[in-house]
Amino acid sequence: MIAAGRPFLPLFLHVFGAMVLVGAMLAVLLLALAGRRQRSVASLPGAAFWTLLVVALPAWALMRVAAQWIYSSEGWSGSGDPAWLGIGFGIADAGLLVLLVTAGVAFWWKRGGRPLAGGLVGGLSAIYLALLAVAWLAMSGKWS
């Protein structure tokens, strides 16, 4: 019922971008886990890199732009904003850094095939998924 009073398109785009981002990061985590177990499959590091580049980064951009659109249309100013909003923005902004580092390590894994790089891709994607879960909980529960 809370969403009924909000603008539909920016909220839809924000949630859609977040869902695609979570799916992309889960796919990268699974590719990294499979790549560590089956080192003979050379396409897994490339699939993880391209998933990050083609799916996760545009999904992050869509989620973040739509969040800013909602923020400005609701008239929030930065002072007195709810805690869940700060948590969401903080995780989204810090998440870009984690996402870019994960993409860089995935490129290193793709080029060199090093098992350490695959482990780092898996670890970073798991950390980012945990951060996204915290943001999801904060936004759905409207923590004050």
PDB file of C-alpha atoms in Angstrom:
ATOM      1  CA  MET A   1       0.000   0.000   0.000  1.00  0.00           C
ATOM      2  CA  ILE A   2       2.941   2.343   0.548  1.00  0.00           C
ATOM      3  CA  ALA A   3       3.855   2.066  -3.130  1.00  0.00           C
ATOM      4  CA  ALA A   4       0.348   3.039  -4.214  1.00  0.00           C
ATOM      5  CA  GLY A   5       1.045   6.672  -3.375  1.00  0.00           C
ATOM      6  CA  ARG A   6       4.392   6.752  -5.181  1.00  0.00           C
ATOM      7  CA  PRO A   7       5.113   7.492  -8.836  1.00  0.00           C
ATOM      8  CA  PHE A   8       4.838   4.177 -10.635  1.00  0.00           C
ATOM      9  CA  LEU A   9       7.490   4.396 -13.369  1.00  0.00           C
ATOM     10  CA  PRO A  10      10.517   5.423 -11.264  1.00  0.00           C
ATOM     11  CA  LEU A  11       9.628   2.920  -8.542  1.00  0.00           C
ATOM     12  CA  PHE A  12       9.158   0.164 -11.107  1.00  0.00           C
ATOM     13  CA  LEU A  13      12.504   0.980 -12.753  1.00  0.00           C
ATOM     14  CA  HIS A  14      14.270   1.102  -9.394  1.00  0.00           C
ATOM     15  CA  VAL A  15      12.920  -2.277  -8.290  1.00  0.00           C
ATOM     16  CA  PHE A  16      13.497  -3.801 -11.736  1.00  0.00           C
ATOM     17  CA  GLY A  17      17.108  -2.593 -11.785  1.00  0.00           C
ATOM     18  CA  ALA A  18      17.677  -3.930  -8.274  1.00  0.00           C
ATOM     19  CA  MET A  19      16.195  -7.324  -9.165  1.00  0.00           C
ATOM     20  CA  VAL A  20      18.344  -7.615 -12.295  1.00  0.00           C
ATOM     21  CA  LEU A  21      21.410  -6.562 -10.281  1.00  0.00           C
ATOM     22  CA  VAL A  22      20.781  -9.241  -7.651  1.00  0.00           C
ATOM     23  CA  GLY A  23      20.253 -11.841 -10.369  1.00  0.00           C
ATOM     24  CA  ALA A  24      23.444 -10.830 -12.153  1.00  0.00           C
ATOM     25  CA  MET A  25      25.486 -10.972  -8.956  1.00  0.00           C
ATOM     26  CA  LEU A  26      24.032 -14.356  -8.079  1.00  0.00           C
ATOM     27  CA  ALA A  27      24.934 -15.593 -11.564  1.00  0.00           C
ATOM     28  CA  VAL A  28      28.498 -14.288 -11.142  1.00  0.00           C
ATOM     29  CA  LEU A  29      28.775 -15.996  -7.756  1.00  0.00           C
ATOM     30  CA  LEU A  30      27.599 -19.303  -9.226  1.00  0.00           C
ATOM     31  CA  LEU A  31      29.962 -18.949 -12.204  1.00  0.00           C
ATOM     32  CA  ALA A  32      32.855 -18.271  -9.839  1.00  0.00           C
ATOM     33  CA  LEU A  33      31.993 -21.274  -7.688  1.00  0.00           C
ATOM     34  CA  ALA A  34      31.680 -23.503 -10.747  1.00  0.00           C
ATOM     35  CA  GLY A  35      34.916 -22.120 -12.169  1.00  0.00           C
ATOM     36  CA  ARG A  36      36.812 -22.942  -9.003  1.00  0.00           C
ATOM     37  CA  ARG A  37      35.539 -26.519  -9.041  1.00  0.00           C
ATOM     38  CA  GLN A  38      35.944 -27.171 -12.770  1.00  0.00           C
ATOM     39  CA  ARG A  39      39.086 -25.423 -13.901  1.00  0.00           C
ATOM     40  CA  SER A  40      38.937 -27.088 -17.291  1.00  0.00           C
ATOM     41  CA  VAL A  41      35.934 -24.991 -18.352  1.00  0.00           C
ATOM     42  CA  ALA A  42      37.607 -21.911 -19.818  1.00  0.00           C
ATOM     43  CA  SER A  43      34.363 -20.109 -20.669  1.00  0.00           C
ATOM     44  CA  LEU A  44      33.275 -19.569 -17.050  1.00  0.00           C
ATOM     45  CA  PRO A  45      35.631 -16.643 -16.293  1.00  0.00           C
ATOM     46  CA  GLY A  46      34.576 -14.933 -19.506  1.00  0.00           C
ATOM     47  CA  ALA A  47      30.908 -15.468 -18.732  1.00  0.00           C
ATOM     48  CA  ALA A  48      31.392 -13.960 -15.268  1.00  0.00           C
ATOM     49  CA  PHE A  49      33.181 -10.921 -16.706  1.00  0.00           C
ATOM     50  CA  TRP A  50      30.612 -10.301 -19.424  1.00  0.00           C
ATOM     51  CA  THR A  51      27.733 -10.770 -16.979  1.00  0.00           C
ATOM     52  CA  LEU A  52      29.218  -8.051 -14.821  1.00  0.00           C
ATOM     53  CA  LEU A  53      29.890  -5.762 -17.760  1.00  0.00           C
ATOM     54  CA  VAL A  54      26.705  -6.228 -19.782  1.00  0.00           C
ATOM     55  CA  VAL A  55      24.113  -6.992 -17.096  1.00  0.00           C
ATOM     56  CA  ALA A  56      25.235  -5.881 -13.627  1.00  0.00           C
ATOM     57  CA  LEU A  57      26.653  -2.437 -14.432  1.00  0.00           C
ATOM     58  CA  PRO A  58      23.651  -1.266 -16.511  1.00  0.00           C
ATOM     59  CA  ALA A  59      21.300  -2.695 -13.852  1.00  0.00           C
ATOM     60  CA  TRP A  60      23.164  -0.736 -11.171  1.00  0.00           C
ATOM     61  CA  ALA A  61      22.888   2.435 -13.262  1.00  0.00           C
ATOM     62  CA  LEU A  62      19.153   1.904 -13.793  1.00  0.00           C
ATOM     63  CA  MET A  63      18.586   1.239 -10.100  1.00  0.00           C
ATOM     64  CA  ARG A  64      20.582   4.291  -9.011  1.00  0.00           C
ATOM     65  CA  VAL A  65      19.107   6.717 -11.565  1.00  0.00           C
ATOM     66  CA  ALA A  66      15.565   5.618 -10.724  1.00  0.00           C
ATOM     67  CA  ALA A  67      16.328   5.970  -7.001  1.00  0.00           C
ATOM     68  CA  GLN A  68      17.502   9.531  -7.566  1.00  0.00           C
ATOM     69  CA  TRP A  69      14.393  10.198  -9.654  1.00  0.00           C
ATOM     70  CA  ILE A  70      12.162   9.021  -6.807  1.00  0.00           C
ATOM     71  CA  TYR A  71      14.230  10.996  -4.292  1.00  0.00           C
ATOM     72  CA  SER A  72      13.840  14.254  -6.203  1.00  0.00           C
ATOM     73  CA  SER A  73      10.151  13.732  -7.027  1.00  0.00           C
ATOM     74  CA  GLU A  74       9.344  13.060  -3.351  1.00  0.00           C
ATOM     75  CA  GLY A  75      10.921  16.369  -2.350  1.00  0.00           C
ATOM     76  CA  TRP A  76      13.508  15.016   0.064  1.00  0.00           C
ATOM     77  CA  SER A  77      16.346  17.422   0.715  1.00  0.00           C
ATOM     78  CA  GLY A  78      19.018  15.477   2.571  1.00  0.00           C
ATOM     79  CA  SER A  79      18.227  16.758   6.053  1.00  0.00           C
ATOM     80  CA  GLY A  80      15.859  14.661   8.089  1.00  0.00           C
ATOM     81  CA  ASP A  81      15.750  11.814   5.587  1.00  0.00           C
ATOM     82  CA  PRO A  82      14.730   8.403   6.956  1.00  0.00           C
ATOM     83  CA  ALA A  83      17.493   5.972   7.941  1.00  0.00           C
ATOM     84  CA  TRP A  84      16.456   3.373   5.354  1.00  0.00           C
ATOM     85  CA  LEU A  85      17.047   5.936   2.636  1.00  0.00           C
ATOM     86  CA  GLY A  86      20.586   6.619   3.829  1.00  0.00           C
ATOM     87  CA  ILE A  87      21.278   2.903   4.062  1.00  0.00           C
ATOM     88  CA  GLY A  88      20.031   2.353   0.521  1.00  0.00           C
ATOM     89  CA  PHE A  89      22.018   5.230  -0.959  1.00  0.00           C
ATOM     90  CA  GLY A  90      25.144   4.262   0.998  1.00  0.00           C
ATOM     91  CA  ILE A  91      25.037   0.660  -0.133  1.00  0.00           C
ATOM     92  CA  ALA A  92      24.277   1.653  -3.718  1.00  0.00           C
ATOM     93  CA  ASP A  93      27.167   4.111  -3.872  1.00  0.00           C
ATOM     94  CA  ALA A  94      29.668   1.827  -2.118  1.00  0.00           C
ATOM     95  CA  GLY A  95      28.330  -1.048  -4.203  1.00  0.00           C
ATOM     96  CA  LEU A  96      29.513   0.632  -7.387  1.00  0.00           C
ATOM     97  CA  LEU A  97      33.074   0.454  -6.103  1.00  0.00           C
ATOM     98  CA  VAL A  98      32.642  -3.230  -5.195  1.00  0.00           C
ATOM     99  CA  LEU A  99      31.065  -3.863  -8.601  1.00  0.00           C
ATOM    100  CA  LEU A 100      33.924  -2.182 -10.482  1.00  0.00           C
ATOM    101  CA  VAL A 101      36.578  -4.012  -8.453  1.00  0.00           C
ATOM    102  CA  THR A 102      34.752  -7.304  -9.065  1.00  0.00           C
ATOM    103  CA  ALA A 103      34.662  -6.573 -12.810  1.00  0.00           C
ATOM    104  CA  GLY A 104      38.390  -5.800 -12.774  1.00  0.00           C
ATOM    105  CA  VAL A 105      39.208  -9.014 -10.943  1.00  0.00           C
ATOM    106  CA  ALA A 106      36.898 -10.938 -13.301  1.00  0.00           C
ATOM    107  CA  PHE A 107      38.828  -9.492 -16.246  1.00  0.00           C
ATOM    108  CA  TRP A 108      42.063 -10.614 -14.582  1.00  0.00           C
ATOM    109  CA  TRP A 109      40.533 -14.069 -14.078  1.00  0.00           C
ATOM    110  CA  LYS A 110      39.415 -14.176 -17.719  1.00  0.00           C
ATOM    111  CA  ARG A 111      42.834 -13.148 -19.041  1.00  0.00           C
ATOM    112  CA  GLY A 112      45.058 -15.140 -16.693  1.00  0.00           C
ATOM    113  CA  GLY A 113      42.887 -18.010 -15.532  1.00  0.00           C
ATOM    114  CA  ARG A 114      44.295 -17.758 -12.019  1.00  0.00           C
ATOM    115  CA  PRO A 115      42.345 -19.645  -9.337  1.00  0.00           C
ATOM    116  CA  LEU A 116      42.964 -16.811  -6.858  1.00  0.00           C
ATOM    117  CA  ALA A 117      41.101 -14.413  -9.153  1.00  0.00           C
ATOM    118  CA  GLY A 118      38.136 -16.778  -9.346  1.00  0.00           C
ATOM    119  CA  GLY A 119      38.024 -16.964  -5.574  1.00  0.00           C
ATOM    120  CA  LEU A 120      38.149 -13.187  -5.304  1.00  0.00           C
ATOM    121  CA  VAL A 121      35.310 -12.823  -7.822  1.00  0.00           C
ATOM    122  CA  GLY A 122      33.225 -15.264  -5.802  1.00  0.00           C
ATOM    123  CA  GLY A 123      34.035 -13.570  -2.506  1.00  0.00           C
ATOM    124  CA  LEU A 124      33.382 -10.055  -3.766  1.00  0.00           C
ATOM    125  CA  SER A 125      30.109 -11.048  -5.385  1.00  0.00           C
ATOM    126  CA  ALA A 126      29.001 -12.779  -2.164  1.00  0.00           C
ATOM    127  CA  ILE A 127      29.865  -9.650  -0.160  1.00  0.00           C
ATOM    128  CA  TYR A 128      27.924  -7.474  -2.579  1.00  0.00           C
ATOM    129  CA  LEU A 129      24.945  -9.813  -2.451  1.00  0.00           C
ATOM    130  CA  ALA A 130      24.974  -9.547   1.353  1.00  0.00           C
ATOM    131  CA  LEU A 131      25.070  -5.749   1.105  1.00  0.00           C
ATOM    132  CA  LEU A 132      22.163  -5.795  -1.346  1.00  0.00           C
ATOM    133  CA  ALA A 133      20.217  -8.000   1.086  1.00  0.00           C
ATOM    134  CA  VAL A 134      20.765  -5.440   3.859  1.00  0.00           C
ATOM    135  CA  ALA A 135      19.543  -2.648   1.561  1.00  0.00           C
ATOM    136  CA  TRP A 136      16.520  -4.723   0.583  1.00  0.00           C
ATOM    137  CA  LEU A 137      15.659  -5.379   4.230  1.00  0.00           C
ATOM    138  CA  ALA A 138      16.119  -1.713   5.152  1.00  0.00           C
ATOM    139  CA  MET A 139      13.935  -0.510   2.298  1.00  0.00           C
ATOM    140  CA  SER A 140      11.200  -3.095   2.700  1.00  0.00           C
ATOM    141  CA  GLY A 141      11.015  -2.657   6.466  1.00  0.00           C
ATOM    142  CA  LYS A 142      11.412   1.130   6.326  1.00  0.00           C
ATOM    143  CA  TRP A 143      13.919   1.208   9.176  1.00  0.00           C
ATOM    144  CA  SER A 144      13.797   4.511  11.023  1.00  0.00           C
TER     145      SER A 144
END
